[in-house]
Amino acid sequence: MVVIKKICCIGAGYVGGPTCSVIAQMCKDIAVTVVDVNAERIKAWNSDQLPIFEPGLQEVVESCRGQNLFFSTDIDKAIKEADLVFISVNTPSKTFGIGKGRAADLKYIEACARRIAEVGIGNKIVVEKSTVPVRAAESIRRIFNANTKCNLNLQVLSNPEFLAEGTAINDLKNPDRVLIGGDETPEGGKAIQALKSIYQRWVPENKIITTNTWSSELSKLAANAFLAQRISSINSISALCEATGADVEEVAHAIGTDQRIGSKFLKASIGFGGSCFQKDVLNLVYLCEALNLPEVARYWQQVIEINDYQRRRFAARVIGCLFNTVTDKKIGLLGFAFKKNTGDTRESSSIYVSKYLMDEGAKLHIFDPKVKKEQIIQDLSQTNICDDDPDRVSRLVTVALDPYEACKNAHAIVICTEWDMFKELDYEKIYKAMLKPAFIFDGRRILDGLHEKLQRIGFQVETIGKKVTELIPFTASKETSRNDLQAPAAKKLKI
Ligand code: UDX
Ligand code: UDX
């Protein structure tokens, strides 16, 4: 039985940091060193201001940092000493070349594999934690086989992470399952057992699934694709609800009580964001195309298309309700993170809704309790968001320090992230300071319990997945074409 005494994790990000902090807390006899090329990030992990906001993480880190949990930039030393190396570096979509915008860029993974082969000695288990295209482990193995010296023996495992940001600590401590994929050889089996023995300290054995490497890699992509697909499914129904008298929350509840369907991931929204869903679905699409499965590729591509549509549709509804123009109108945009309880903005739908409103000349005053001003400005300045007008952000975007400031003198409030604090705002105070008619667009269905109160105050409340107000010219006759079913602003945004 291989005994793991030292672990190295390359990549101190949203996955590597929390995962290894929990492993260190659960396995006091194992020394865990998390390394990263980014010295600033490592400095932050060693301080009171952790580089990522994640509920409960600070306590976990403080319970073992300096004892059996270390954060360092000395990557080579940590690799050399480790019995097991997690690779948790990021795998963004490629921005150029073959598979641009869809295939995962494995350059960081490859760099890690080459570094391990270069500086490693003895027996090591190398574990891919990062989400990778199917067969990435095979590439890592080939790099090892071509570069390994005689004093180094490496086994490669796939152990994808299923934590969700905002609930990462609970997800890690009480996982639905742990998935370990490895080589179907005696050495592969031993490596699987060694990794399994770490998780077994706190995860019941029946929740630890072992598979071959490719099944494990594909399961991660498939899991994210299924979750994303559920959101696109309910979001597509939300469009139907808005066009009829149905309410998507009621529909979601009614269908979710069927145990075969289940109630989770049926929350209509302005579209899913985050670093994983879009990237992984596109990755799956690319994989299917590369394997000559165009029908399968098109099926999953549609999940992304509905997500894009939902973001555009929401922005178009805001514009439509505001009398078809938002040019020079102040809009208080509440929430910029891709979900609550995180400061992460990667692929946040707020970015896209902001873009569509900026395209129409709206003056956005953005507030988020956990996202820094520089991050918001950086996200909105990306070339795909700002097109060819670099001054647009400075002209149109103000980052507000509190939600009241964001909404003062605004024509509308647009809720993009479901932060709990937005349910508890003093809406009477906000209403008094707004221009009239004062609109609230709830892109997250967090104000459902407050509708009556808000309407009594005087607000015009617009909610995703609920009938569109009469203000939008929404006339449909049998002869009307699909395009005519949309408000003019919606047409402009090419829904
Ligand atoms: C993770 C997963 O690993 C990715 O596959 C998944 O799909 C998204 O989430 P995450 O932890 O969120 O990535 O990424 P990030 O927060 O960007 O952290 C990655 C870290 O790796 C960064 O701190 C980066 O500096 C570091 N890194 C990257 C290295 O240390 N070395 C490299 O060569 C590349
Ligand atoms: C996801 C997976 O859940 C996790 O297992 C995987 O390891 C990484 O990717 P994450 O992206 O951190 O986790 O968050 P998640 O809770 O899945 O939310 C993703 C996006 O979907 C968010 O923008 C969220 O607001 C949105 N969402 C989620 C909905 O719009 N409706 C829902 O019902 C659920």
XYZ file of C-alpha atoms and ligand atoms in Angstrom:
563
model
C 0.000 0.000 0.000
C 1.403 3.367 -1.059
C 1.302 5.797 1.870
C 0.928 9.496 1.113
C 2.821 11.767 3.529
C 3.296 14.854 1.415
C 1.003 16.454 -1.124
C 1.814 19.248 -3.531
C -0.932 21.130 -5.345
C 0.033 23.228 -8.362
C -2.467 26.080 -8.728
C -3.753 28.082 -5.743
C -7.043 29.123 -7.345
C -10.721 28.552 -6.601
C -10.246 24.804 -6.880
C -6.720 24.100 -5.606
C -6.887 26.422 -2.586
C -10.136 25.240 -0.952
C -9.635 21.572 -1.922
C -6.193 21.337 -0.366
C -7.197 23.370 2.685
C -9.922 20.827 3.430
C -7.580 17.875 2.770
C -5.064 19.420 5.221
C -7.773 19.918 7.832
C -8.994 16.344 7.466
C -5.539 14.701 7.318
C -3.361 16.236 9.997
C -0.607 13.697 9.319
C -0.199 14.784 5.701
C 1.806 17.911 4.833
C 0.014 19.807 2.070
C 1.840 22.507 0.095
C -0.099 24.612 -2.395
C 2.135 26.327 -4.946
C 1.463 28.908 -7.613
C 3.456 30.996 -10.091
C 1.512 34.042 -8.931
C 3.471 35.424 -5.950
C 0.729 37.948 -5.086
C -1.792 35.142 -4.772
C 0.482 33.110 -2.533
C 1.143 36.178 -0.378
C -2.605 36.609 0.018
C -3.083 32.935 0.982
C -0.506 33.528 3.722
C -2.337 36.627 5.004
C -5.666 37.440 6.656
C -7.048 38.603 3.307
C -7.386 35.378 1.327
C -7.323 35.879 -2.455
C -10.803 34.380 -2.887
C -13.990 34.899 -0.942
C -15.576 31.598 0.023
C -17.784 31.165 3.116
C -16.018 29.095 5.806
C -12.674 29.006 3.993
C -10.858 31.411 6.311
C -11.618 29.194 9.319
C -10.394 26.057 7.550
C -7.174 27.748 6.443
C -6.520 29.214 9.886
C -7.027 25.817 11.517
C -4.016 24.296 9.723
C -1.913 26.946 7.979
C 1.691 26.771 9.188
C 1.046 23.334 10.722
C 0.386 20.970 7.828
C -0.850 23.469 5.234
C 1.616 25.690 3.404
C 1.379 28.156 0.527
C 4.537 28.742 -1.461
C 6.020 29.877 -4.769
C 8.769 27.280 -4.599
C 7.122 24.934 -7.064
C 10.132 22.689 -7.744
C 10.806 21.993 -4.081
C 7.178 21.091 -3.415
C 7.076 18.772 -6.456
C 10.325 17.085 -5.477
C 9.200 16.330 -1.933
C 5.639 15.240 -2.721
C 4.294 11.688 -2.928
C 1.201 13.015 -4.686
C 0.862 16.075 -6.935
C -2.498 17.637 -7.756
C -2.592 19.673 -10.952
C -5.183 22.431 -10.376
C -4.123 25.046 -12.871
C -6.669 26.762 -15.038
C -7.705 25.397 -18.424
C -9.295 28.335 -20.249
C -10.892 28.052 -23.690
C -8.336 28.617 -26.425
C -8.273 32.192 -27.672
C -6.532 31.425 -30.972
C -5.718 28.634 -33.389
C -7.571 25.380 -33.945
C -10.572 25.039 -31.642
C -10.451 28.782 -30.819
C -13.148 29.768 -28.320
C -14.122 26.145 -27.652
C -11.274 23.707 -27.090
C -9.581 23.834 -23.695
C -6.136 25.320 -23.681
C -3.921 22.748 -22.020
C -0.723 24.743 -22.088
C -0.601 25.160 -18.300
C -1.312 21.479 -17.705
C 1.401 20.513 -20.137
C 3.850 22.927 -18.505
C 3.098 21.310 -15.126
C 3.619 17.805 -16.549
C 6.971 18.808 -18.033
C 8.051 20.431 -14.753
C 7.145 17.301 -12.786
C 9.108 15.123 -15.228
C 12.044 17.534 -15.020
C 12.420 17.971 -11.264
C 10.630 14.937 -9.810
C 12.382 11.983 -8.202
C 11.110 8.710 -6.699
C 7.522 7.421 -6.927
C 4.794 9.952 -7.482
C 1.105 9.955 -8.171
C 0.043 12.828 -10.407
C -3.622 13.738 -10.168
C -5.455 15.918 -12.673
C -7.949 18.036 -10.749
C -8.457 20.624 -13.448
C -11.310 19.930 -15.840
C -9.687 18.648 -18.968
C -10.791 17.281 -22.297
C -11.164 13.522 -22.395
C -7.798 11.837 -22.904
C -5.760 14.639 -21.323
C -4.378 12.138 -18.814
C -3.132 10.181 -21.786
C -1.213 13.244 -23.002
C 0.276 13.735 -19.556
C 1.318 10.074 -19.524
C 2.986 10.429 -22.905
C 4.911 13.491 -21.780
C 6.056 11.539 -18.732
C 7.023 8.477 -20.741
C 9.039 10.563 -23.175
C 10.826 12.602 -20.513
C 11.088 10.548 -17.378
C 14.426 9.621 -15.938
C 15.097 6.154 -14.518
C 14.813 7.399 -10.904
C 11.241 8.654 -11.386
C 8.104 6.516 -11.465
C 4.822 8.321 -12.176
C 1.196 7.215 -12.088
C -1.500 9.494 -13.518
C -5.013 9.691 -12.039
C -8.054 11.771 -12.858
C -9.903 13.133 -9.827
C -12.224 15.897 -11.025
C -13.565 18.455 -8.605
C -17.314 18.947 -8.247
C -17.324 21.803 -5.748
C -19.466 24.832 -6.540
C -18.256 28.259 -5.556
C -20.072 29.788 -2.615
C -20.660 26.346 -1.094
C -17.188 24.907 -1.705
C -16.346 23.996 1.886
C -19.557 22.075 2.438
C -19.250 20.448 -0.991
C -15.734 19.294 -0.116
C -16.600 18.075 3.363
C -19.858 16.374 2.367
C -19.483 15.471 -1.287
C -22.230 13.617 -3.176
C -19.404 11.534 -4.555
C -15.661 11.513 -5.118
C -14.584 10.281 -8.526
C -11.198 8.690 -9.133
C -10.160 7.421 -12.539
C -6.965 5.506 -13.188
C -5.072 3.030 -15.284
C -6.487 -0.485 -15.353
C -3.105 -1.964 -14.351
C -1.853 -3.202 -10.942
C 0.172 0.037 -10.540
C -2.856 2.099 -11.541
C -4.945 0.202 -8.995
C -2.415 0.932 -6.240
C -2.405 4.627 -7.078
C -6.230 4.721 -6.982
C -6.176 3.027 -3.562
C -3.633 5.546 -2.247
C -5.771 8.517 -3.267
C -8.916 6.776 -2.075
C -7.344 6.292 1.366
C -7.043 10.075 1.694
C -10.724 10.729 0.972
C -11.810 7.772 3.096
C -10.791 9.710 6.188
C -14.029 11.683 5.878
C -16.020 10.394 2.904
C -18.046 7.164 3.231
C -16.595 4.452 1.012
C -19.789 4.007 -0.994
C -19.472 7.596 -2.173
C -16.034 7.055 -3.660
C -16.438 5.947 -7.253
C -13.516 4.471 -9.140
C -13.505 4.213 -12.935
C -11.086 4.095 -15.804
C -9.396 7.409 -16.571
C -11.478 8.322 -19.583
C -14.804 7.704 -17.847
C -13.674 9.940 -15.034
C -12.635 12.751 -17.376
C -15.823 12.489 -19.407
C -18.020 12.302 -16.289
C -16.822 15.710 -15.209
C -17.640 17.274 -18.569
C -20.953 15.436 -18.725
C -21.936 16.467 -15.170
C -21.375 20.137 -15.910
C -23.112 19.817 -19.272
C -26.179 18.207 -17.637
C -26.352 20.925 -14.979
C -25.990 23.664 -17.575
C -28.613 21.963 -19.736
C -31.150 22.024 -16.895
C -30.665 25.762 -16.499
C -31.051 26.340 -20.231
C -34.146 24.150 -20.221
C -35.859 26.119 -17.473
C -34.697 29.401 -18.989
C -36.250 28.412 -22.305
C -39.494 27.745 -20.422
C -39.171 31.162 -18.732
C -39.436 32.795 -22.163
C -42.622 30.865 -22.757
C -43.962 31.915 -19.355
C -43.328 35.569 -20.117
C -45.282 35.212 -23.350
C -48.222 33.509 -21.622
C -49.695 33.782 -18.164
C -47.567 31.035 -16.629
C -45.039 31.687 -13.879
C -41.748 29.845 -14.234
C -41.331 29.440 -10.456
C -44.650 27.602 -10.303
C -43.755 25.499 -13.304
C -40.321 24.664 -11.853
C -41.923 23.659 -8.566
C -44.562 21.562 -10.288
C -42.115 19.653 -12.462
C -39.392 19.488 -9.796
C -41.599 17.552 -7.380
C -41.447 14.618 -9.799
C -38.654 12.625 -8.201
C -37.401 11.602 -11.601
C -36.796 15.250 -12.440
C -35.849 16.660 -9.031
C -35.999 20.249 -7.867
C -32.398 21.399 -8.080
C -30.946 23.561 -10.834
C -34.349 24.642 -12.021
C -34.027 28.277 -11.030
C -34.700 30.537 -13.978
C -32.138 33.295 -14.202
C -30.408 35.677 -16.549
C -28.298 32.710 -17.656
C -25.552 30.681 -16.061
C -22.081 32.116 -15.579
C -18.910 30.936 -13.893
C -15.643 29.560 -15.112
C -16.930 26.053 -15.807
C -20.283 25.614 -17.500
C -19.739 27.450 -20.750
C -16.146 26.282 -21.071
C -16.983 22.663 -20.383
C -20.028 22.515 -22.669
C -18.008 24.092 -25.472
C -15.270 21.621 -24.743
C -17.780 18.794 -25.092
C -19.069 20.250 -28.355
C -15.544 20.464 -29.682
C -14.826 16.912 -28.624
C -17.950 15.649 -30.418
C -17.033 17.517 -33.578
C -13.501 16.173 -33.451
C -14.917 12.650 -33.089
C -17.270 13.198 -36.035
C -20.467 13.287 -33.989
C -22.057 16.470 -35.395
C -25.594 15.714 -34.121
C -24.342 15.317 -30.571
C -22.268 18.476 -30.914
C -25.297 20.468 -32.109
C -27.413 19.166 -29.237
C -25.024 20.525 -26.609
C -24.278 23.708 -28.557
C -27.924 24.626 -28.112
C -27.426 24.794 -24.325
C -25.005 27.668 -24.882
C -27.235 29.333 -27.436
C -30.202 29.414 -25.064
C -27.916 30.878 -22.398
C -26.803 33.680 -24.715
C -30.414 34.222 -25.760
C -31.546 34.505 -22.139
C -28.994 37.219 -21.426
C -29.975 39.195 -24.535
C -33.655 38.660 -23.884
C -33.404 40.035 -20.346
C -31.526 43.135 -21.506
C -34.071 43.623 -24.283
C -36.895 43.444 -21.766
C -35.259 46.161 -19.656
C -34.924 48.372 -22.726
C -38.447 47.567 -23.917
C -39.998 48.475 -20.569
C -38.018 51.689 -20.360
C -39.965 52.939 -23.388
C -37.545 51.401 -25.836
C -34.648 53.618 -24.971
C -32.064 53.598 -22.231
C -29.709 56.092 -23.841
C -28.256 58.323 -21.118
C -30.597 56.806 -18.541
C -29.103 55.883 -15.184
C -29.585 52.237 -14.296
C -28.641 50.785 -10.905
C -27.239 47.324 -11.608
C -27.135 45.218 -8.463
C -24.783 42.234 -8.430
C -21.820 41.541 -10.643
C -20.543 38.163 -9.359
C -21.721 35.125 -11.350
C -23.671 33.908 -8.291
C -24.043 34.909 -4.660
C -21.416 34.240 -1.995
C -18.469 34.567 -4.315
C -16.447 37.473 -5.638
C -15.800 35.582 -8.871
C -16.998 37.281 -12.048
C -15.727 34.836 -14.669
C -18.334 34.579 -17.457
C -20.849 36.330 -15.191
C -24.125 37.069 -16.977
C -23.924 40.563 -15.411
C -21.070 41.314 -17.803
C -23.209 40.467 -20.827
C -26.329 42.249 -19.584
C -24.108 45.298 -18.929
C -22.717 45.054 -22.431
C -26.156 45.023 -24.056
C -27.282 47.985 -21.964
C -24.047 49.848 -22.728
C -24.578 49.161 -26.430
C -27.770 51.212 -26.057
C -25.984 54.029 -24.221
C -27.240 53.327 -20.678
C -25.324 54.811 -17.769
C -24.669 51.918 -15.434
C -24.086 52.350 -11.713
C -22.951 48.951 -10.537
C -22.840 47.616 -6.997
C -21.653 44.219 -5.777
C -20.794 43.467 -2.137
C -17.754 41.320 -2.989
C -16.449 42.350 -6.387
C -13.744 45.003 -6.488
C -14.095 48.086 -8.674
C -10.973 47.227 -10.703
C -12.430 43.808 -11.541
C -15.706 45.298 -12.816
C -13.851 47.836 -14.959
C -11.512 45.144 -16.271
C -14.382 42.781 -17.153
C -16.328 45.469 -18.978
C -13.242 46.690 -20.825
C -12.594 43.338 -22.526
C -12.511 43.740 -26.275
C -15.491 41.428 -26.868
C -17.588 43.513 -24.480
C -16.440 46.979 -25.466
C -16.055 46.275 -29.170
C -13.942 49.044 -30.654
C -14.780 51.851 -28.243
C -12.195 51.860 -25.445
C -13.648 54.978 -23.777
C -17.058 53.447 -23.403
C -16.472 52.130 -19.900
C -15.218 55.433 -18.522
C -18.197 57.229 -20.106
C -20.910 54.803 -19.091
C -19.857 52.888 -15.997
C -19.685 53.981 -12.373
C -18.934 51.501 -9.613
C -21.020 52.378 -6.567
C -19.941 51.817 -2.983
C -23.416 50.978 -1.752
C -26.695 49.924 -3.338
C -28.503 53.137 -2.390
C -25.936 55.229 -4.220
C -26.268 52.932 -7.252
C -30.043 53.446 -7.372
C -30.241 57.172 -6.561
C -31.802 59.113 -9.451
C -31.985 55.917 -11.492
C -34.782 55.010 -13.901
C -34.463 51.339 -13.071
C -32.873 48.772 -10.793
C -31.607 45.649 -12.510
C -30.853 42.710 -10.197
C -28.275 40.405 -11.736
C -26.926 38.415 -8.758
C -29.056 36.824 -6.038
C -27.205 38.283 -3.037
C -29.332 37.928 0.121
C -28.698 41.577 1.040
C -30.764 42.694 -1.973
C -33.853 41.218 -0.329
C -33.341 43.390 2.712
C -32.811 46.814 1.186
C -34.928 49.760 2.262
C -36.977 49.911 -0.922
C -39.087 52.854 0.265
C -35.943 54.923 0.611
C -34.724 53.717 -2.771
C -38.058 54.485 -4.457
C -38.128 58.033 -3.121
C -34.709 58.730 -4.612
C -35.512 57.266 -8.063
C -37.025 58.807 -11.184
C -40.641 57.812 -11.875
C -41.951 55.492 -13.095
C -39.430 53.486 -11.097
C -38.724 49.983 -12.406
C -37.223 46.935 -10.760
C -36.076 44.093 -13.009
C -35.536 40.962 -10.981
C -33.288 38.692 -13.037
C -32.964 36.213 -10.180
C -36.432 35.881 -8.712
C -35.219 36.996 -5.290
C -37.968 39.544 -4.686
C -40.914 37.189 -5.188
C -42.076 37.574 -1.578
C -41.884 41.356 -1.816
C -43.841 42.010 -4.996
C -46.964 43.289 -3.318
C -45.000 45.509 -1.003
C -42.893 46.872 -3.848
C -45.956 47.542 -5.966
C -47.614 49.300 -3.048
C -44.548 51.507 -2.720
C -45.031 52.390 -6.393
C -42.489 50.242 -8.191
C -43.152 48.652 -11.557
C -41.811 45.142 -10.903
C -40.596 43.034 -13.832
C -39.546 39.477 -13.169
C -37.858 36.815 -15.217
C -40.278 34.053 -16.191
C -43.442 35.999 -15.450
C -45.805 37.747 -17.822
C -44.383 40.808 -19.502
C -46.081 44.098 -18.614
C -48.489 45.718 -21.037
C -45.896 48.405 -21.714
C -44.070 46.180 -24.170
C -45.709 46.107 -27.587
C -46.225 42.403 -27.535
C -48.956 41.873 -30.105
C -49.135 38.456 -31.604
C -51.548 37.407 -34.271
C -51.572 34.082 -36.084
C -49.933 35.663 -39.084
C -47.241 37.400 -37.071
C -43.758 36.232 -37.837
C -41.457 35.165 -35.026
C -39.590 38.461 -35.228
C -42.751 40.462 -34.863
C -43.364 38.774 -31.557
C -40.473 40.699 -30.110
C -40.325 44.195 -28.783
C -38.405 46.627 -31.029
C -35.487 46.678 -28.609
C -35.417 42.929 -28.659
C -35.193 43.014 -32.437
C -32.369 45.493 -32.219
C -30.458 43.072 -29.994
C -31.034 40.359 -32.591
C -32.764 37.928 -30.236
C -10.304 25.534 -11.879
C -9.962 24.261 -12.605
O -8.714 23.865 -12.318
C -10.407 24.371 -13.992
O -10.100 23.271 -14.741
C -11.854 24.502 -13.902
O -12.506 24.268 -15.086
C -12.101 25.856 -13.375
O -11.634 25.903 -12.130
P -9.603 27.632 -10.861
O -9.004 27.085 -9.622
O -10.966 28.194 -10.767
O -9.551 26.537 -12.005
O -8.678 28.606 -11.632
P -7.871 29.816 -11.071
O -8.556 30.414 -9.905
O -7.540 30.640 -12.262
O -6.535 29.133 -10.496
C -5.537 28.557 -11.228
C -4.191 28.941 -10.608
O -3.160 28.221 -11.245
C -3.854 30.432 -10.734
O -3.632 30.967 -9.457
C -2.586 30.437 -11.577
O -1.669 31.448 -11.200
C -2.030 29.053 -11.309
N -1.109 28.577 -12.346
C -1.500 28.568 -13.644
C 0.146 28.100 -11.976
O 0.500 28.119 -10.806
N 0.973 27.608 -12.953
C 0.630 27.611 -14.265
O 1.418 27.161 -15.104
C -0.650 28.103 -14.613
C -20.323 24.383 -11.206
C -20.791 22.978 -10.767
O -21.992 23.109 -10.000
C -19.699 22.276 -9.975
O -20.092 20.953 -9.671
C -18.432 22.255 -10.805
O -17.386 21.670 -10.089
C -18.046 23.654 -11.220
O -19.115 24.271 -11.924
P -20.158 26.765 -10.056
O -19.978 27.259 -11.455
O -19.176 27.188 -9.026
O -20.155 25.161 -10.041
O -21.603 27.192 -9.527
P -23.096 26.668 -9.774
O -23.796 26.716 -8.486
O -23.128 25.414 -10.518
O -23.731 27.828 -10.671
C -23.323 28.085 -12.006
C -24.185 29.170 -12.621
O -25.504 28.691 -12.852
C -24.349 30.415 -11.766
O -24.297 31.561 -12.580
C -25.715 30.253 -11.145
O -26.294 31.468 -10.791
C -26.455 29.596 -12.282
N -27.638 28.810 -11.855
C -27.491 27.750 -11.020
C -28.899 29.150 -12.345
O -29.039 30.099 -13.111
N -29.973 28.405 -11.962
C -29.866 27.325 -11.135
O -30.890 26.683 -10.842
C -28.575 26.987 -10.648
